[in-house]
Amino acid sequence: MDIDFWVDRWNTGQTGFHQPKINPYLAYFYGEKGPPPAQREKLKVFVPLCGKSNDMLWLAQNGYRVFGVECSDLAVQAFFQENGIACRVASKDEHSLYVCDTESHPDYAAIEIYQGDFFALQSDLFDDVTDVFDRASLIALPLEMRRDYAAKMAELLKPGTRTLLVTLTYDQDEMNGPPFSVSEEEVNELYAEHFSIQKLCFKNIIDDEPRMQERGLTSLIETVYKLVRK
Ligand SMILES: C[S@@+](CC[C@H](N)C(=O)[O-])C[C@H]1O[C@@H](n2cnc3c(N)ncnc32)[C@H](O)[C@@H]1O
């Protein structure tokens, strides 16, 4: 599964993973359980494989600086256009960098999205990244790529960086990914060497997922972890 697979999905409108609503775990752990609003501008949240996620808008509206990466140009442009956000675009090494025009949007914290390959990001971009929000990013990738993804995260993130990781677990014989099933054992295998891992909560969400039921699933466990780079 390479970047062309995803670019084609965006170009052909196969984006059922996009959620119009804000992720409830993000709203809980970075909203009511998060730091007070006055302290949030010090925090910069990396959103890997970000698509046109509205979670980025929520973060910026709630005072967090946002740094996304997404391979599809169409997705990045849609994020800014659909939310009516003026932006500037510049070339930055192997990526195109889209930056929210903060003069036009003084009520938002900074939003930067690197359009291009996550695996080509350089670690100097992560000096001031404090947090990562991973929803439908790790689980978008097949096993071999998940190993590369976790290793790349360990390479990029500074010690102390927190990650809120949302995974899905289901019987992989009932459905082909993406999204792929990622077990708790696998989360430990992928991350334990370089991250501390805390399981925060889990829930069977199959009754709320008619699309997944149509694809053959009988159970779908959503699990949320907090990882901290050692
Ligand atoms: C399942 S979607 C999830 C999008 C987003 N996290 C959300 O919650 O809506 C996975 C996204 O990763 C992007 N993607 C896949 N591989 C990538 C890569 N190597 N570099 C950057 N983006 C990538 C795809 O284009 C797609 O938008």
PDB file of N, CA, C and O in Angstrom, residues 126-178:
ATOM      1  N   PHE A 126      10.462  18.642  14.657  1.00  0.00           N
ATOM      2  CA  PHE A 126       9.760  18.159  15.848  1.00  0.00           C
ATOM      3  C   PHE A 126      10.296  18.743  17.156  1.00  0.00           C
ATOM      4  O   PHE A 126       9.902  18.320  18.228  1.00  0.00           O
ATOM      5  N   ASP A 127      11.188  19.746  17.035  1.00  0.00           N
ATOM      6  CA  ASP A 127      11.800  20.315  18.246  1.00  0.00           C
ATOM      7  C   ASP A 127      10.748  20.864  19.212  1.00  0.00           C
ATOM      8  O   ASP A 127      10.926  20.777  20.425  1.00  0.00           O
ATOM      9  N   ASP A 128       9.675  21.471  18.680  1.00  0.00           N
ATOM     10  CA  ASP A 128       8.666  22.052  19.577  1.00  0.00           C
ATOM     11  C   ASP A 128       7.333  21.292  19.560  1.00  0.00           C
ATOM     12  O   ASP A 128       6.314  21.785  20.037  1.00  0.00           O
ATOM     13  N   VAL A 129       7.349  20.067  19.030  1.00  0.00           N
ATOM     14  CA  VAL A 129       6.130  19.239  19.080  1.00  0.00           C
ATOM     15  C   VAL A 129       6.028  18.611  20.470  1.00  0.00           C
ATOM     16  O   VAL A 129       6.959  17.963  20.938  1.00  0.00           O
ATOM     17  N   THR A 130       4.898  18.826  21.132  1.00  0.00           N
ATOM     18  CA  THR A 130       4.712  18.305  22.496  1.00  0.00           C
ATOM     19  C   THR A 130       3.751  17.122  22.533  1.00  0.00           C
ATOM     20  O   THR A 130       3.762  16.344  23.501  1.00  0.00           O
ATOM     21  N   ASP A 131       2.884  17.028  21.514  1.00  0.00           N
ATOM     22  CA  ASP A 131       1.793  16.041  21.545  1.00  0.00           C
ATOM     23  C   ASP A 131       1.544  15.497  20.143  1.00  0.00           C
ATOM     24  O   ASP A 131       1.829  16.181  19.146  1.00  0.00           O
ATOM     25  N   VAL A 132       0.965  14.309  20.095  1.00  0.00           N
ATOM     26  CA  VAL A 132       0.584  13.684  18.824  1.00  0.00           C
ATOM     27  C   VAL A 132      -0.843  13.177  18.979  1.00  0.00           C
ATOM     28  O   VAL A 132      -1.182  12.583  20.015  1.00  0.00           O
ATOM     29  N   PHE A 133      -1.670  13.420  17.961  1.00  0.00           N
ATOM     30  CA  PHE A 133      -3.012  12.827  17.965  1.00  0.00           C
ATOM     31  C   PHE A 133      -3.106  11.875  16.781  1.00  0.00           C
ATOM     32  O   PHE A 133      -3.059  12.300  15.624  1.00  0.00           O
ATOM     33  N   ASP A 134      -3.214  10.573  17.093  1.00  0.00           N
ATOM     34  CA  ASP A 134      -3.217   9.544  16.058  1.00  0.00           C
ATOM     35  C   ASP A 134      -4.574   8.861  16.024  1.00  0.00           C
ATOM     36  O   ASP A 134      -4.862   7.956  16.805  1.00  0.00           O
ATOM     37  N   ARG A 135      -5.423   9.324  15.127  1.00  0.00           N
ATOM     38  CA  ARG A 135      -6.716   8.686  14.885  1.00  0.00           C
ATOM     39  C   ARG A 135      -6.734   8.249  13.420  1.00  0.00           C
ATOM     40  O   ARG A 135      -6.523   9.077  12.524  1.00  0.00           O
ATOM     41  N   ALA A 136      -6.924   6.939  13.185  1.00  0.00           N
ATOM     42  CA  ALA A 136      -6.989   6.390  11.828  1.00  0.00           C
ATOM     43  C   ALA A 136      -5.701   6.620  11.047  1.00  0.00           C
ATOM     44  O   ALA A 136      -5.731   6.767   9.830  1.00  0.00           O
ATOM     45  N   SER A 137      -4.570   6.624  11.747  1.00  0.00           N
ATOM     46  CA  SER A 137      -3.271   6.793  11.069  1.00  0.00           C
ATOM     47  C   SER A 137      -2.500   5.480  11.148  1.00  0.00           C
ATOM     48  O   SER A 137      -2.297   4.828  10.124  1.00  0.00           O
ATOM     49  N   LEU A 138      -2.121   5.059  12.372  1.00  0.00           N
ATOM     50  CA  LEU A 138      -1.480   3.741  12.507  1.00  0.00           C
ATOM     51  C   LEU A 138      -2.347   2.654  11.875  1.00  0.00           C
ATOM     52  O   LEU A 138      -1.861   1.814  11.112  1.00  0.00           O
ATOM     53  N   ILE A 139      -3.647   2.686  12.158  1.00  0.00           N
ATOM     54  CA  ILE A 139      -4.534   1.605  11.687  1.00  0.00           C
ATOM     55  C   ILE A 139      -4.854   1.704  10.195  1.00  0.00           C
ATOM     56  O   ILE A 139      -5.509   0.827   9.642  1.00  0.00           O
ATOM     57  N   ALA A 140      -4.376   2.791   9.540  1.00  0.00           N
ATOM     58  CA  ALA A 140      -4.563   2.889   8.082  1.00  0.00           C
ATOM     59  C   ALA A 140      -3.531   2.054   7.335  1.00  0.00           C
ATOM     60  O   ALA A 140      -3.673   1.836   6.129  1.00  0.00           O
ATOM     61  N   LEU A 141      -2.502   1.570   8.064  1.00  0.00           N
ATOM     62  CA  LEU A 141      -1.356   0.957   7.382  1.00  0.00           C
ATOM     63  C   LEU A 141      -1.298  -0.551   7.612  1.00  0.00           C
ATOM     64  O   LEU A 141      -1.604  -1.026   8.716  1.00  0.00           O
ATOM     65  N   PRO A 142      -0.847  -1.332   6.606  1.00  0.00           N
ATOM     66  CA  PRO A 142      -0.654  -2.774   6.809  1.00  0.00           C
ATOM     67  C   PRO A 142       0.535  -3.024   7.737  1.00  0.00           C
ATOM     68  O   PRO A 142       1.352  -2.126   7.977  1.00  0.00           O
ATOM     69  N   LEU A 143       0.652  -4.260   8.250  1.00  0.00           N
ATOM     70  CA  LEU A 143       1.585  -4.567   9.340  1.00  0.00           C
ATOM     71  C   LEU A 143       3.010  -4.105   9.072  1.00  0.00           C
ATOM     72  O   LEU A 143       3.631  -3.462   9.926  1.00  0.00           O
ATOM     73  N   GLU A 144       3.547  -4.431   7.909  1.00  0.00           N
ATOM     74  CA  GLU A 144       4.941  -4.071   7.614  1.00  0.00           C
ATOM     75  C   GLU A 144       5.137  -2.562   7.730  1.00  0.00           C
ATOM     76  O   GLU A 144       6.135  -2.080   8.286  1.00  0.00           O
ATOM     77  N   MET A 145       4.159  -1.803   7.223  1.00  0.00           N
ATOM     78  CA  MET A 145       4.259  -0.337   7.278  1.00  0.00           C
ATOM     79  C   MET A 145       4.036   0.180   8.699  1.00  0.00           C
ATOM     80  O   MET A 145       4.579   1.220   9.074  1.00  0.00           O
ATOM     81  N   ARG A 146       3.242  -0.534   9.498  1.00  0.00           N
ATOM     82  CA  ARG A 146       3.035  -0.092  10.885  1.00  0.00           C
ATOM     83  C   ARG A 146       4.354  -0.157  11.657  1.00  0.00           C
ATOM     84  O   ARG A 146       4.634   0.694  12.492  1.00  0.00           O
ATOM     85  N   ARG A 147       5.170  -1.173  11.344  1.00  0.00           N
ATOM     86  CA  ARG A 147       6.482  -1.262  12.007  1.00  0.00           C
ATOM     87  C   ARG A 147       7.340  -0.056  11.614  1.00  0.00           C
ATOM     88  O   ARG A 147       7.982   0.570  12.458  1.00  0.00           O
ATOM     89  N   ASP A 148       7.337   0.283  10.323  1.00  0.00           N
ATOM     90  CA  ASP A 148       8.124   1.438   9.860  1.00  0.00           C
ATOM     91  C   ASP A 148       7.581   2.736  10.460  1.00  0.00           C
ATOM     92  O   ASP A 148       8.343   3.634  10.811  1.00  0.00           O
ATOM     93  N   TYR A 149       6.257   2.808  10.558  1.00  0.00           N
ATOM     94  CA  TYR A 149       5.601   4.020  11.097  1.00  0.00           C
ATOM     95  C   TYR A 149       5.988   4.235  12.565  1.00  0.00           C
ATOM     96  O   TYR A 149       6.386   5.339  12.962  1.00  0.00           O
ATOM     97  N   ALA A 150       5.932   3.155  13.384  1.00  0.00           N
ATOM     98  CA  ALA A 150       6.274   3.288  14.806  1.00  0.00           C
ATOM     99  C   ALA A 150       7.762   3.621  14.958  1.00  0.00           C
ATOM    100  O   ALA A 150       8.141   4.438  15.814  1.00  0.00           O
ATOM    101  N   ALA A 151       8.594   3.032  14.110  1.00  0.00           N
ATOM    102  CA  ALA A 151      10.039   3.332  14.186  1.00  0.00           C
ATOM    103  C   ALA A 151      10.294   4.785  13.782  1.00  0.00           C
ATOM    104  O   ALA A 151      11.130   5.470  14.390  1.00  0.00           O
ATOM    105  N   LYS A 152       9.568   5.262  12.795  1.00  0.00           N
ATOM    106  CA  LYS A 152       9.731   6.662  12.357  1.00  0.00           C
ATOM    107  C   LYS A 152       9.281   7.614  13.465  1.00  0.00           C
ATOM    108  O   LYS A 152       9.919   8.641  13.719  1.00  0.00           O
ATOM    109  N   MET A 153       8.190   7.271  14.150  1.00  0.00           N
ATOM    110  CA  MET A 153       7.727   8.095  15.268  1.00  0.00           C
ATOM    111  C   MET A 153       8.793   8.162  16.361  1.00  0.00           C
ATOM    112  O   MET A 153       9.058   9.236  16.906  1.00  0.00           O
ATOM    113  N   ALA A 154       9.407   7.024  16.654  1.00  0.00           N
ATOM    114  CA  ALA A 154      10.456   7.005  17.687  1.00  0.00           C
ATOM    115  C   ALA A 154      11.624   7.882  17.256  1.00  0.00           C
ATOM    116  O   ALA A 154      12.239   8.562  18.079  1.00  0.00           O
ATOM    117  N   GLU A 155      11.918   7.878  15.957  1.00  0.00           N
ATOM    118  CA  GLU A 155      13.023   8.702  15.436  1.00  0.00           C
ATOM    119  C   GLU A 155      12.690  10.201  15.520  1.00  0.00           C
ATOM    120  O   GLU A 155      13.537  11.023  15.865  1.00  0.00           O
ATOM    121  N   LEU A 156      11.440  10.559  15.255  1.00  0.00           N
ATOM    122  CA  LEU A 156      11.061  11.975  15.146  1.00  0.00           C
ATOM    123  C   LEU A 156      10.794  12.634  16.494  1.00  0.00           C
ATOM    124  O   LEU A 156      11.118  13.817  16.688  1.00  0.00           O
ATOM    125  N   LEU A 157      10.161  11.905  17.417  1.00  0.00           N
ATOM    126  CA  LEU A 157       9.636  12.555  18.630  1.00  0.00           C
ATOM    127  C   LEU A 157      10.701  12.704  19.711  1.00  0.00           C
ATOM    128  O   LEU A 157      11.502  11.795  19.937  1.00  0.00           O
ATOM    129  N   LYS A 158      10.652  13.836  20.383  1.00  0.00           N
ATOM    130  CA  LYS A 158      11.593  14.119  21.480  1.00  0.00           C
ATOM    131  C   LYS A 158      11.093  13.418  22.760  1.00  0.00           C
ATOM    132  O   LYS A 158       9.879  13.227  22.929  1.00  0.00           O
ATOM    133  N   PRO A 159      12.015  13.105  23.688  1.00  0.00           N
ATOM    134  CA  PRO A 159      11.580  12.506  24.964  1.00  0.00           C
ATOM    135  C   PRO A 159      10.531  13.392  25.633  1.00  0.00           C
ATOM    136  O   PRO A 159      10.636  14.623  25.620  1.00  0.00           O
ATOM    137  N   GLY A 160       9.520  12.754  26.196  1.00  0.00           N
ATOM    138  CA  GLY A 160       8.446  13.475  26.892  1.00  0.00           C
ATOM    139  C   GLY A 160       7.240  13.765  26.006  1.00  0.00           C
ATOM    140  O   GLY A 160       6.172  14.113  26.516  1.00  0.00           O
ATOM    141  N   THR A 161       7.393  13.630  24.686  1.00  0.00           N
ATOM    142  CA  THR A 161       6.252  13.891  23.796  1.00  0.00           C
ATOM    143  C   THR A 161       5.149  12.860  24.048  1.00  0.00           C
ATOM    144  O   THR A 161       5.405  11.657  24.101  1.00  0.00           O
ATOM    145  N   ARG A 162       3.925  13.374  24.202  1.00  0.00           N
ATOM    146  CA  ARG A 162       2.769  12.498  24.485  1.00  0.00           C
ATOM    147  C   ARG A 162       2.024  12.173  23.181  1.00  0.00           C
ATOM    148  O   ARG A 162       1.907  13.042  22.317  1.00  0.00           O
ATOM    149  N   THR A 163       1.513  10.956  23.094  1.00  0.00           N
ATOM    150  CA  THR A 163       0.666  10.576  21.957  1.00  0.00           C
ATOM    151  C   THR A 163      -0.660  10.045  22.471  1.00  0.00           C
ATOM    152  O   THR A 163      -0.675   9.201  23.374  1.00  0.00           O
ATOM    153  N   LEU A 164      -1.764  10.545  21.914  1.00  0.00           N
ATOM    154  CA  LEU A 164      -3.071   9.921  22.136  1.00  0.00           C
ATOM    155  C   LEU A 164      -3.324   9.052  20.902  1.00  0.00           C
ATOM    156  O   LEU A 164      -3.466   9.572  19.790  1.00  0.00           O
ATOM    157  N   LEU A 165      -3.312   7.738  21.112  1.00  0.00           N
ATOM    158  CA  LEU A 165      -3.418   6.775  20.008  1.00  0.00           C
ATOM    159  C   LEU A 165      -4.762   6.059  20.087  1.00  0.00           C
ATOM    160  O   LEU A 165      -5.080   5.465  21.120  1.00  0.00           O
ATOM    161  N   VAL A 166      -5.536   6.122  19.003  1.00  0.00           N
ATOM    162  CA  VAL A 166      -6.833   5.439  18.948  1.00  0.00           C
ATOM    163  C   VAL A 166      -6.702   4.275  17.961  1.00  0.00           C
ATOM    164  O   VAL A 166      -6.353   4.487  16.799  1.00  0.00           O
ATOM    165  N   THR A 167      -6.955   3.048  18.443  1.00  0.00           N
ATOM    166  CA  THR A 167      -6.861   1.874  17.558  1.00  0.00           C
ATOM    167  C   THR A 167      -8.214   1.175  17.445  1.00  0.00           C
ATOM    168  O   THR A 167      -9.128   1.423  18.247  1.00  0.00           O
ATOM    169  N   LEU A 168      -8.298   0.294  16.468  1.00  0.00           N
ATOM    170  CA  LEU A 168      -9.458  -0.586  16.310  1.00  0.00           C
ATOM    171  C   LEU A 168      -8.967  -2.023  16.321  1.00  0.00           C
ATOM    172  O   LEU A 168      -7.908  -2.320  15.744  1.00  0.00           O
ATOM    173  N   THR A 169      -9.725  -2.902  16.968  1.00  0.00           N
ATOM    174  CA  THR A 169      -9.396  -4.324  16.976  1.00  0.00           C
ATOM    175  C   THR A 169     -10.629  -5.109  16.558  1.00  0.00           C
ATOM    176  O   THR A 169     -11.733  -4.845  17.080  1.00  0.00           O
ATOM    177  N   TYR A 170     -10.455  -6.012  15.601  1.00  0.00           N
ATOM    178  CA  TYR A 170     -11.562  -6.851  15.133  1.00  0.00           C
ATOM    179  C   TYR A 170     -10.969  -8.121  14.553  1.00  0.00           C
ATOM    180  O   TYR A 170      -9.737  -8.235  14.411  1.00  0.00           O
ATOM    181  N   ASP A 171     -11.814  -9.065  14.212  1.00  0.00           N
ATOM    182  CA  ASP A 171     -11.358 -10.318  13.613  1.00  0.00           C
ATOM    183  C   ASP A 171     -10.984 -10.048  12.158  1.00  0.00           C
ATOM    184  O   ASP A 171     -11.863  -9.832  11.315  1.00  0.00           O
ATOM    185  N   GLN A 172      -9.670 -10.075  11.885  1.00  0.00           N
ATOM    186  CA  GLN A 172      -9.197  -9.710  10.539  1.00  0.00           C
ATOM    187  C   GLN A 172      -9.679 -10.708   9.472  1.00  0.00           C
ATOM    188  O   GLN A 172      -9.658 -10.398   8.284  1.00  0.00           O
ATOM    189  N   ASP A 173     -10.200 -11.897   9.896  1.00  0.00           N
ATOM    190  CA  ASP A 173     -10.789 -12.836   8.927  1.00  0.00           C
ATOM    191  C   ASP A 173     -12.159 -12.360   8.453  1.00  0.00           C
ATOM    192  O   ASP A 173     -12.674 -12.819   7.432  1.00  0.00           O
ATOM    193  N   GLU A 174     -12.794 -11.449   9.221  1.00  0.00           N
ATOM    194  CA  GLU A 174     -14.132 -10.972   8.835  1.00  0.00           C
ATOM    195  C   GLU A 174     -14.075  -9.832   7.811  1.00  0.00           C
ATOM    196  O   GLU A 174     -15.050  -9.556   7.125  1.00  0.00           O
ATOM    197  N   MET A 175     -12.939  -9.154   7.738  1.00  0.00           N
ATOM    198  CA  MET A 175     -12.859  -7.978   6.856  1.00  0.00           C
ATOM    199  C   MET A 175     -11.401  -7.707   6.510  1.00  0.00           C
ATOM    200  O   MET A 175     -10.511  -7.907   7.343  1.00  0.00           O
ATOM    201  N   ASN A 176     -11.155  -7.217   5.292  1.00  0.00           N
ATOM    202  CA  ASN A 176      -9.814  -6.751   4.939  1.00  0.00           C
ATOM    203  C   ASN A 176      -9.702  -5.269   5.299  1.00  0.00           C
ATOM    204  O   ASN A 176     -10.670  -4.527   5.189  1.00  0.00           O
ATOM    205  N   GLY A 177      -8.511  -4.835   5.698  1.00  0.00           N
ATOM    206  CA  GLY A 177      -8.299  -3.405   5.944  1.00  0.00           C
ATOM    207  C   GLY A 177      -8.033  -2.676   4.649  1.00  0.00           C
ATOM    208  O   GLY A 177      -7.949  -3.320   3.601  1.00  0.00           O
ATOM    209  N   PRO A 178      -7.867  -1.362   4.684  1.00  0.00           N
ATOM    210  CA  PRO A 178      -7.955  -0.529   5.871  1.00  0.00           C
ATOM    211  C   PRO A 178      -9.409  -0.216   6.235  1.00  0.00           C
ATOM    212  O   PRO A 178     -10.239  -0.245   5.352  1.00  0.00           O
TER     213      PRO A 178
END
